[in-house]
XYZ file of C-alpha atoms in Angstrom:
527
model
C 81.972 21.972 84.278
C 81.305 25.209 82.405
C 84.290 26.894 84.068
C 86.557 24.046 82.960
C 85.180 24.165 79.423
C 85.699 27.928 79.278
C 89.293 27.392 80.419
C 89.887 24.836 77.672
C 88.327 27.189 75.103
C 90.666 30.001 76.166
C 93.682 27.713 75.762
C 92.428 26.661 72.341
C 91.861 30.272 71.270
C 95.428 31.072 72.357
C 96.741 28.220 70.212
C 97.896 26.233 73.234
C 95.537 23.280 72.761
C 95.064 21.266 69.572
C 91.607 20.263 68.337
C 92.321 16.637 69.194
C 93.376 17.457 72.761
C 90.446 19.831 73.194
C 87.933 17.226 72.047
C 89.434 14.595 74.351
C 89.374 16.824 77.415
C 85.851 18.048 76.620
C 84.672 14.444 76.290
C 86.139 13.672 79.708
C 83.954 16.481 81.082
C 80.871 14.824 79.598
C 80.456 17.272 76.699
C 79.019 15.776 73.508
C 81.171 15.722 70.375
C 78.790 18.083 68.563
C 78.795 20.628 71.374
C 82.581 20.388 71.765
C 83.056 20.953 68.021
C 80.952 24.103 68.197
C 82.911 25.448 71.149
C 86.230 24.688 69.470
C 85.140 26.323 66.210
C 84.180 29.472 68.112
C 87.515 29.438 69.914
C 89.410 28.904 66.667
C 87.574 31.829 65.091
C 88.745 33.994 67.995
C 92.330 33.128 67.055
C 91.972 35.145 63.840
C 92.449 38.815 64.743
C 89.935 41.273 63.397
C 91.599 43.965 61.326
C 90.918 47.657 61.736
C 89.798 50.157 64.322
C 91.434 53.034 66.136
C 93.133 52.060 69.400
C 93.746 54.543 72.191
C 96.109 54.052 75.116
C 96.218 56.198 78.245
C 99.714 56.074 79.699
C 101.586 57.599 82.573
C 105.213 58.596 82.032
C 104.657 61.299 79.431
C 106.687 64.494 79.695
C 107.198 67.614 77.600
C 110.898 66.706 77.469
C 110.301 63.295 75.840
C 112.112 62.476 72.610
C 111.502 59.807 69.980
C 115.226 58.965 70.063
C 115.281 55.359 71.391
C 118.575 55.988 73.206
C 116.788 58.361 75.592
C 113.817 56.197 76.610
C 113.459 56.237 80.400
C 109.702 56.295 81.069
C 106.550 54.623 79.843
C 105.272 56.832 77.008
C 108.626 56.852 75.140
C 108.868 53.083 75.649
C 105.433 52.589 74.066
C 106.295 54.990 71.252
C 109.214 52.774 70.342
C 106.981 49.711 70.251
C 104.835 51.362 67.557
C 107.383 52.548 65.013
C 110.371 50.319 65.740
C 111.724 46.795 65.892
C 114.708 45.184 67.572
C 116.685 42.256 66.184
C 114.973 39.824 68.572
C 112.336 39.811 71.299
C 111.878 37.742 74.449
C 108.711 35.654 74.480
C 106.329 35.525 77.458
C 107.879 32.170 78.359
C 111.458 33.466 78.142
C 112.584 32.215 74.726
C 114.279 34.337 72.086
C 111.903 35.184 69.230
C 113.015 36.505 65.824
C 112.153 40.035 64.706
C 114.532 41.757 62.297
C 116.873 38.787 62.716
C 115.397 35.489 61.560
C 117.909 33.294 63.387
C 120.737 33.527 65.920
C 123.809 31.303 66.195
C 127.054 31.448 68.123
C 130.486 29.932 68.170
C 130.930 27.184 70.813
C 132.706 29.571 73.179
C 129.770 32.058 73.056
C 132.136 34.883 72.056
C 130.934 35.454 68.485
C 127.225 35.724 67.669
C 125.705 35.733 64.186
C 122.295 37.266 63.428
C 120.817 36.397 60.037
C 118.895 39.471 58.941
C 115.377 39.495 57.559
C 115.289 40.534 53.910
C 112.873 42.908 52.196
C 112.151 44.983 55.316
C 111.161 48.576 54.560
C 111.604 51.650 56.747
C 108.740 54.123 56.980
C 110.702 56.517 54.734
C 110.700 53.963 51.890
C 114.316 52.856 52.342
C 115.038 49.109 52.469
C 116.781 48.003 55.656
C 120.348 46.805 55.171
C 122.977 45.249 57.365
C 124.679 48.636 57.491
C 121.605 50.149 59.173
C 121.856 47.465 61.847
C 125.588 47.990 62.273
C 125.250 51.777 62.541
C 122.429 51.367 65.083
C 124.600 49.225 67.322
C 127.577 51.540 66.873
C 125.510 54.546 67.937
C 124.279 52.842 71.100
C 127.831 51.699 71.858
C 129.152 55.252 71.654
C 129.907 56.830 75.027
C 128.567 60.156 73.756
C 125.162 58.667 72.929
C 124.177 58.350 76.602
C 122.052 55.418 75.476
C 120.070 53.459 78.028
C 121.568 50.359 76.390
C 125.162 51.500 76.793
C 125.777 49.206 79.754
C 124.893 46.079 77.786
C 127.013 47.140 74.789
C 130.319 47.665 76.565
C 131.447 44.037 76.267
C 131.469 44.227 72.470
C 134.923 44.027 70.892
C 133.909 44.300 67.233
C 130.918 44.132 64.885
C 130.626 43.530 61.161
C 128.210 42.714 58.341
C 128.836 40.002 55.758
C 126.041 39.492 53.244
C 122.795 38.980 55.167
C 124.539 38.312 58.491
C 125.324 40.780 61.251
C 127.882 39.454 63.723
C 129.143 40.556 67.132
C 132.423 39.466 68.695
C 132.647 39.949 72.443
C 135.611 40.726 74.650
C 134.339 38.062 77.058
C 131.972 35.201 76.287
C 128.300 35.753 77.097
C 125.682 33.049 76.739
C 122.935 35.668 77.203
C 123.955 37.999 74.382
C 120.702 37.494 72.383
C 118.702 38.667 75.413
C 120.766 41.845 75.521
C 119.906 42.529 71.891
C 116.207 42.585 72.823
C 116.766 45.786 74.829
C 113.984 48.203 73.852
C 116.487 51.000 73.195
C 118.101 49.044 70.346
C 115.515 49.911 67.695
C 117.027 49.639 64.230
C 116.876 53.007 62.436
C 117.928 54.240 58.982
C 121.695 54.752 59.112
C 121.423 53.762 62.757
C 119.815 57.085 63.677
C 123.122 58.831 63.029
C 121.382 61.531 60.953
C 118.237 62.251 62.981
C 117.726 59.849 65.904
C 114.484 61.563 67.032
C 112.802 61.323 63.612
C 110.631 58.391 64.701
C 111.320 56.351 61.562
C 111.633 52.602 61.919
C 110.387 49.271 60.586
C 107.468 48.780 62.999
C 103.772 48.216 62.248
C 102.779 51.846 62.772
C 104.067 55.051 61.204
C 104.375 58.208 63.308
C 101.922 60.956 62.333
C 101.760 63.286 65.348
C 104.436 63.840 67.992
C 103.337 66.123 70.826
C 105.577 65.278 73.805
C 103.724 65.226 77.086
C 100.361 65.318 75.284
C 99.788 62.679 72.597
C 101.395 60.621 69.870
C 99.515 59.370 66.789
C 100.421 56.464 64.516
C 98.843 55.032 61.383
C 99.137 51.487 60.074
C 102.216 51.204 57.852
C 101.091 49.673 54.564
C 104.449 48.029 53.778
C 105.081 46.559 57.222
C 106.961 43.272 56.966
C 105.073 41.414 59.741
C 101.590 39.976 60.124
C 100.873 41.550 63.517
C 99.666 45.089 64.252
C 95.958 44.836 63.437
C 94.683 48.365 64.087
C 94.228 51.178 61.567
C 95.713 53.652 64.006
C 97.148 53.938 67.492
C 96.985 57.012 69.705
C 98.990 57.254 72.923
C 97.692 59.882 75.332
C 99.937 61.077 78.140
C 97.701 60.894 81.226
C 99.958 61.050 84.258
C 97.205 61.458 86.829
C 96.054 58.010 87.949
C 92.455 59.082 88.628
C 92.137 60.734 85.223
C 93.675 57.697 83.551
C 91.196 55.328 85.205
C 88.271 57.619 84.372
C 89.370 57.700 80.726
C 89.223 53.892 80.598
C 85.830 53.668 82.281
C 84.330 56.329 80.015
C 85.660 54.666 76.861
C 87.986 57.556 76.015
C 90.834 55.018 75.903
C 90.911 51.239 75.531
C 93.995 50.491 77.623
C 95.784 52.043 80.576
C 99.000 51.162 82.377
C 99.983 51.590 86.009
C 96.527 50.909 87.447
C 96.739 51.772 91.128
C 96.529 48.665 93.339
C 94.173 50.400 95.769
C 91.442 50.599 93.130
C 92.242 47.495 91.051
C 89.788 45.275 92.923
C 86.987 47.817 92.603
C 87.645 48.450 88.928
C 87.601 44.728 88.161
C 83.883 44.764 89.001
C 83.114 47.700 86.697
C 81.235 46.954 83.450
C 83.208 46.896 80.224
C 86.620 46.711 81.886
C 89.076 43.935 82.689
C 91.952 44.190 85.148
C 95.029 42.248 84.042
C 97.596 41.603 86.774
C 100.915 40.025 85.817
C 103.677 39.060 88.286
C 107.149 39.673 86.938
C 110.531 41.305 87.488
C 109.401 44.905 87.940
C 110.344 46.603 91.196
C 109.594 49.861 92.992
C 112.626 51.348 94.677
C 114.314 54.175 96.547
C 117.783 54.861 95.170
C 120.771 56.492 96.870
C 123.867 57.820 95.074
C 126.721 56.036 96.806
C 129.188 58.752 95.723
C 127.266 61.657 97.275
C 127.117 62.660 100.944
C 125.542 61.546 103.172
C 124.865 58.392 101.121
C 128.575 57.748 100.599
C 128.436 56.267 104.104
C 127.734 52.533 104.000
C 126.505 52.741 107.600
C 123.871 55.327 106.677
C 122.770 53.275 103.677
C 122.356 50.204 105.875
C 120.465 52.277 108.458
C 117.957 53.307 105.793
C 117.672 49.746 104.459
C 116.795 48.426 107.922
C 114.440 51.369 108.525
C 111.911 50.393 105.849
C 108.974 48.080 106.561
C 108.676 45.982 103.411
C 105.724 43.846 104.484
C 103.726 46.954 105.358
C 104.540 48.481 101.984
C 103.453 45.404 100.020
C 100.236 45.315 102.034
C 99.362 49.030 101.949
C 100.860 50.170 98.644
C 100.602 47.078 96.445
C 97.485 45.676 98.159
C 98.895 42.218 97.563
C 99.725 42.827 93.878
C 103.401 42.021 94.389
C 105.978 40.615 96.781
C 108.656 41.714 99.249
C 112.030 42.880 97.907
C 115.486 42.312 99.364
C 117.619 45.305 98.304
C 118.761 43.715 95.083
C 117.015 43.876 91.691
C 116.542 40.109 91.328
C 113.677 37.881 92.426
C 112.429 34.344 91.806
C 111.197 35.303 88.322
C 114.827 35.237 87.124
C 116.686 32.149 86.006
C 119.491 31.211 88.442
C 117.930 33.112 91.352
C 119.400 32.148 94.732
C 116.535 31.785 97.202
C 118.923 31.072 100.104
C 119.996 34.719 100.462
C 118.672 35.956 103.800
C 115.661 38.228 103.614
C 116.292 41.665 105.111
C 113.597 42.668 107.592
C 112.489 45.900 109.232
C 114.665 46.188 112.335
C 114.511 49.388 114.395
C 117.444 48.391 116.608
C 119.759 47.664 113.663
C 118.645 50.862 111.942
C 119.504 52.843 115.096
C 122.856 51.053 115.422
C 123.944 51.759 111.837
C 122.661 55.329 111.981
C 124.742 55.997 115.096
C 127.828 54.489 113.426
C 127.297 56.675 110.356
C 128.031 59.820 112.346
C 125.276 61.676 110.514
C 124.706 65.172 111.921
C 120.928 64.799 112.293
C 120.023 67.198 109.498
C 117.035 66.264 107.279
C 117.710 63.521 104.739
C 115.813 64.585 101.592
C 113.898 61.858 99.734
C 112.383 63.098 96.466
C 109.265 61.482 95.073
C 106.351 62.094 92.687
C 103.072 60.433 91.797
C 104.625 59.316 88.526
C 107.621 57.592 90.101
C 105.440 54.524 90.660
C 101.805 53.978 91.710
C 101.552 54.990 95.355
C 105.081 56.452 95.441
C 104.115 59.437 97.574
C 102.279 57.238 100.081
C 105.199 54.795 100.082
C 107.633 57.604 100.856
C 105.450 58.704 103.763
C 105.349 55.156 105.140
C 109.145 55.063 104.839
C 109.351 58.369 106.708
C 107.228 56.984 109.549
C 109.161 53.717 109.923
C 112.483 55.606 109.777
C 111.284 58.061 112.407
C 110.889 55.162 114.847
C 114.646 54.603 114.446
C 115.449 58.277 114.927
C 116.318 58.850 111.261
C 115.187 62.318 110.064
C 113.721 61.557 106.644
C 112.149 64.540 104.862
C 109.870 64.026 101.846
C 110.063 66.454 98.921
C 107.276 66.011 96.407
C 108.351 66.818 92.847
C 106.167 67.505 89.762
C 105.614 64.603 87.388
C 106.682 66.628 84.368
C 110.455 66.585 84.306
C 110.822 63.944 87.007
C 112.683 61.501 84.755
C 114.892 64.176 83.220
C 115.586 66.379 86.253
C 115.274 64.146 89.331
C 115.933 60.491 88.496
C 119.641 59.730 88.003
C 120.466 63.316 89.016
C 119.259 63.852 92.584
C 121.036 61.696 95.214
C 117.948 60.117 96.847
C 114.641 59.533 95.075
C 111.824 57.113 94.360
C 112.009 55.195 91.099
C 111.033 51.968 89.371
C 112.549 49.342 87.129
C 110.623 47.103 84.764
C 113.230 44.380 85.207
C 115.042 42.556 82.422
C 114.748 38.980 81.072
C 118.066 37.797 82.532
C 120.313 38.830 85.417
C 123.201 39.807 83.155
C 121.098 42.443 81.410
C 119.716 43.870 84.662
C 123.136 44.115 86.255
C 124.867 45.380 83.090
C 122.258 48.092 82.604
C 122.128 49.482 86.137
C 124.949 48.205 88.369
C 128.086 47.904 86.259
C 130.207 50.858 87.389
C 130.490 52.219 83.843
C 126.778 51.865 82.961
C 125.129 55.147 81.994
C 121.954 54.096 83.839
C 123.818 53.210 87.025
C 121.315 55.247 89.028
C 122.842 54.379 92.438
C 126.369 55.304 91.242
C 127.441 51.854 92.429
C 131.179 51.464 91.821
C 132.500 48.144 93.053
C 135.484 46.534 91.264
C 134.711 43.141 92.822
C 131.166 43.289 91.450
C 132.386 44.331 87.982
C 134.852 41.433 87.913
C 132.185 38.919 88.926
C 129.806 40.271 86.287
C 132.425 39.752 83.590
C 133.166 36.282 84.944
C 129.457 35.384 84.951
C 129.089 36.468 81.324
C 131.823 34.042 80.309
C 130.769 31.175 82.591
C 128.819 28.526 80.652
C 128.371 26.176 83.631
C 124.923 26.907 85.094
C 125.741 26.153 88.730
C 128.949 28.200 88.706
C 127.089 31.045 87.043
C 124.357 30.875 89.672
C 126.969 31.113 92.415
C 128.491 34.220 90.810
C 125.073 35.862 90.502
C 124.404 35.057 94.154
C 127.639 36.748 95.206
C 126.811 39.752 93.035
C 123.336 40.041 94.518
C 124.768 40.025 98.016
C 127.296 42.719 97.096
C 124.516 44.974 95.805
C 122.418 44.184 98.886
C 125.191 44.998 101.375
C 127.304 47.626 99.605
C 124.967 49.310 97.132
C 122.602 52.251 97.199
C 119.465 50.317 96.256
C 116.558 50.095 98.683
C 114.172 47.626 97.068
C 111.148 47.118 99.312
C 108.882 45.426 96.768
C 108.468 43.712 93.431
C 105.294 44.867 91.731
C 102.821 43.118 89.510
C 102.077 44.879 86.236
C 98.448 45.979 86.641
C 96.809 47.092 83.411
C 93.253 48.153 82.648
C 91.785 46.737 79.435
C 88.512 47.386 77.626
C 86.441 44.244 77.032
C 86.179 45.353 73.403
C 89.679 43.939 72.929
C 90.654 40.267 72.539
C 93.924 38.344 72.481
C 95.395 39.242 75.866
C 98.210 37.002 77.084
C 100.249 37.137 80.275
C 103.754 38.498 79.685
C 106.066 38.991 82.694
C 108.564 41.006 80.656
C 106.743 44.308 80.978
C 103.511 46.263 81.271
C 100.794 46.038 78.611
C 102.079 42.657 77.425
C 105.651 43.980 77.282
C 104.417 46.797 75.068
C 103.045 44.349 72.493
C 99.349 45.193 72.936
C 99.127 47.168 69.703
C 100.707 44.296 67.813
C 98.887 41.317 69.327
C 95.460 42.552 70.406
C 92.508 43.345 68.152
C 88.941 44.503 68.533
C 86.391 41.740 69.118
């Protein structure tokens, strides 16, 4: 009974159970009205965040080359920096709904070609300037500029025109897109003064915390912004420490040096969950660990060689030995059952030595070493995963050679530059955003250099298709094109595994990204 009562109390403290419903369910468990009232009052008190305190996060993905310019964000520390000082127009809730941020409401024309965002008034930037519609417009123009090399460029290319009228920012699309609000939640699209045109790496935004110290690859310090427009962000300060070594990161959490860590290694998650003062939070979602091949670079310009490598990887073994069950098997496309309109009928690709040998022979490869680059920071267990891949490929006669790269510089010098490497994706809320960001031929973050006119045409058609079943069919065809023709080897979808001090309260499951989709500093508080 106590377990059930504790469960009800947690739902009440999260605001998901009214007092009336709580009392009724507690009564059904045989709890007296007086006792139930006490439990509910305690739970309700927990709903009110405690203000103050200095929060410290230990994060992988910090490099000396990191910039505060949101257009450049490609790893975890920059992503979390943006969550401190910046805001987007909208966010995606843990349950997949659009939530207002700098836009208070979103409407569209019936054909889903023109979208209107009503802007929040009285919002102040950290430099004292009041946010205007022009700041929003300039932000979107900068990220739409080919020269910006923005990580959001792929999702901006369907925009025909943008304008501001009064308190409304509007976007007119070349082709209709029912998912446009989800695209505007992209974490690169942080609204900056004058759109960041003057100094995009200044670290000035409208978020709950103001940047105080910026030491790329080392630490970043933020203080509570006194004139922040929102009612979240409960800490006095936030410090993000770049701790790329997984062992050091875990030790920092256990010793109390930090209160939160990301990328907890699956092989120690079970053990750490039994340690005093620490909670392990595991969240299934859309994130995936991958090996990516540039389809325009030899020898990966051979479809036969790409298929040989796809059949030469043992996905079940990888989920078991690398993820330790904290995830699921992938199918060489970036979409899983966590996405709306997922097609579960697509055949699962399996490890098949005979097919790998057959495709390798057809590829005509000369037998020279095929270099796969990896690093500890690519994803938890990436080096071990590469070695497993090497062993399973060897059984098919494929000469895979592993080159271990340093963590520092991996995301600037290896990923999206070298033709075959380990990587990760956090996923996106909807298929359109995932495909537009990384598989549209013109996308700047097209890290497999996938260039398929048929795919591009289907993506545009899916954006404009308002019929759910027809849209699902298009996404299914697109997924199969990526699976068969593309350079993505996706062996597994990972859970987000975070380590959390028990001094913090307010945790909620969010499949959109690690550390509650980066919202921990906004939603958590000290107990």
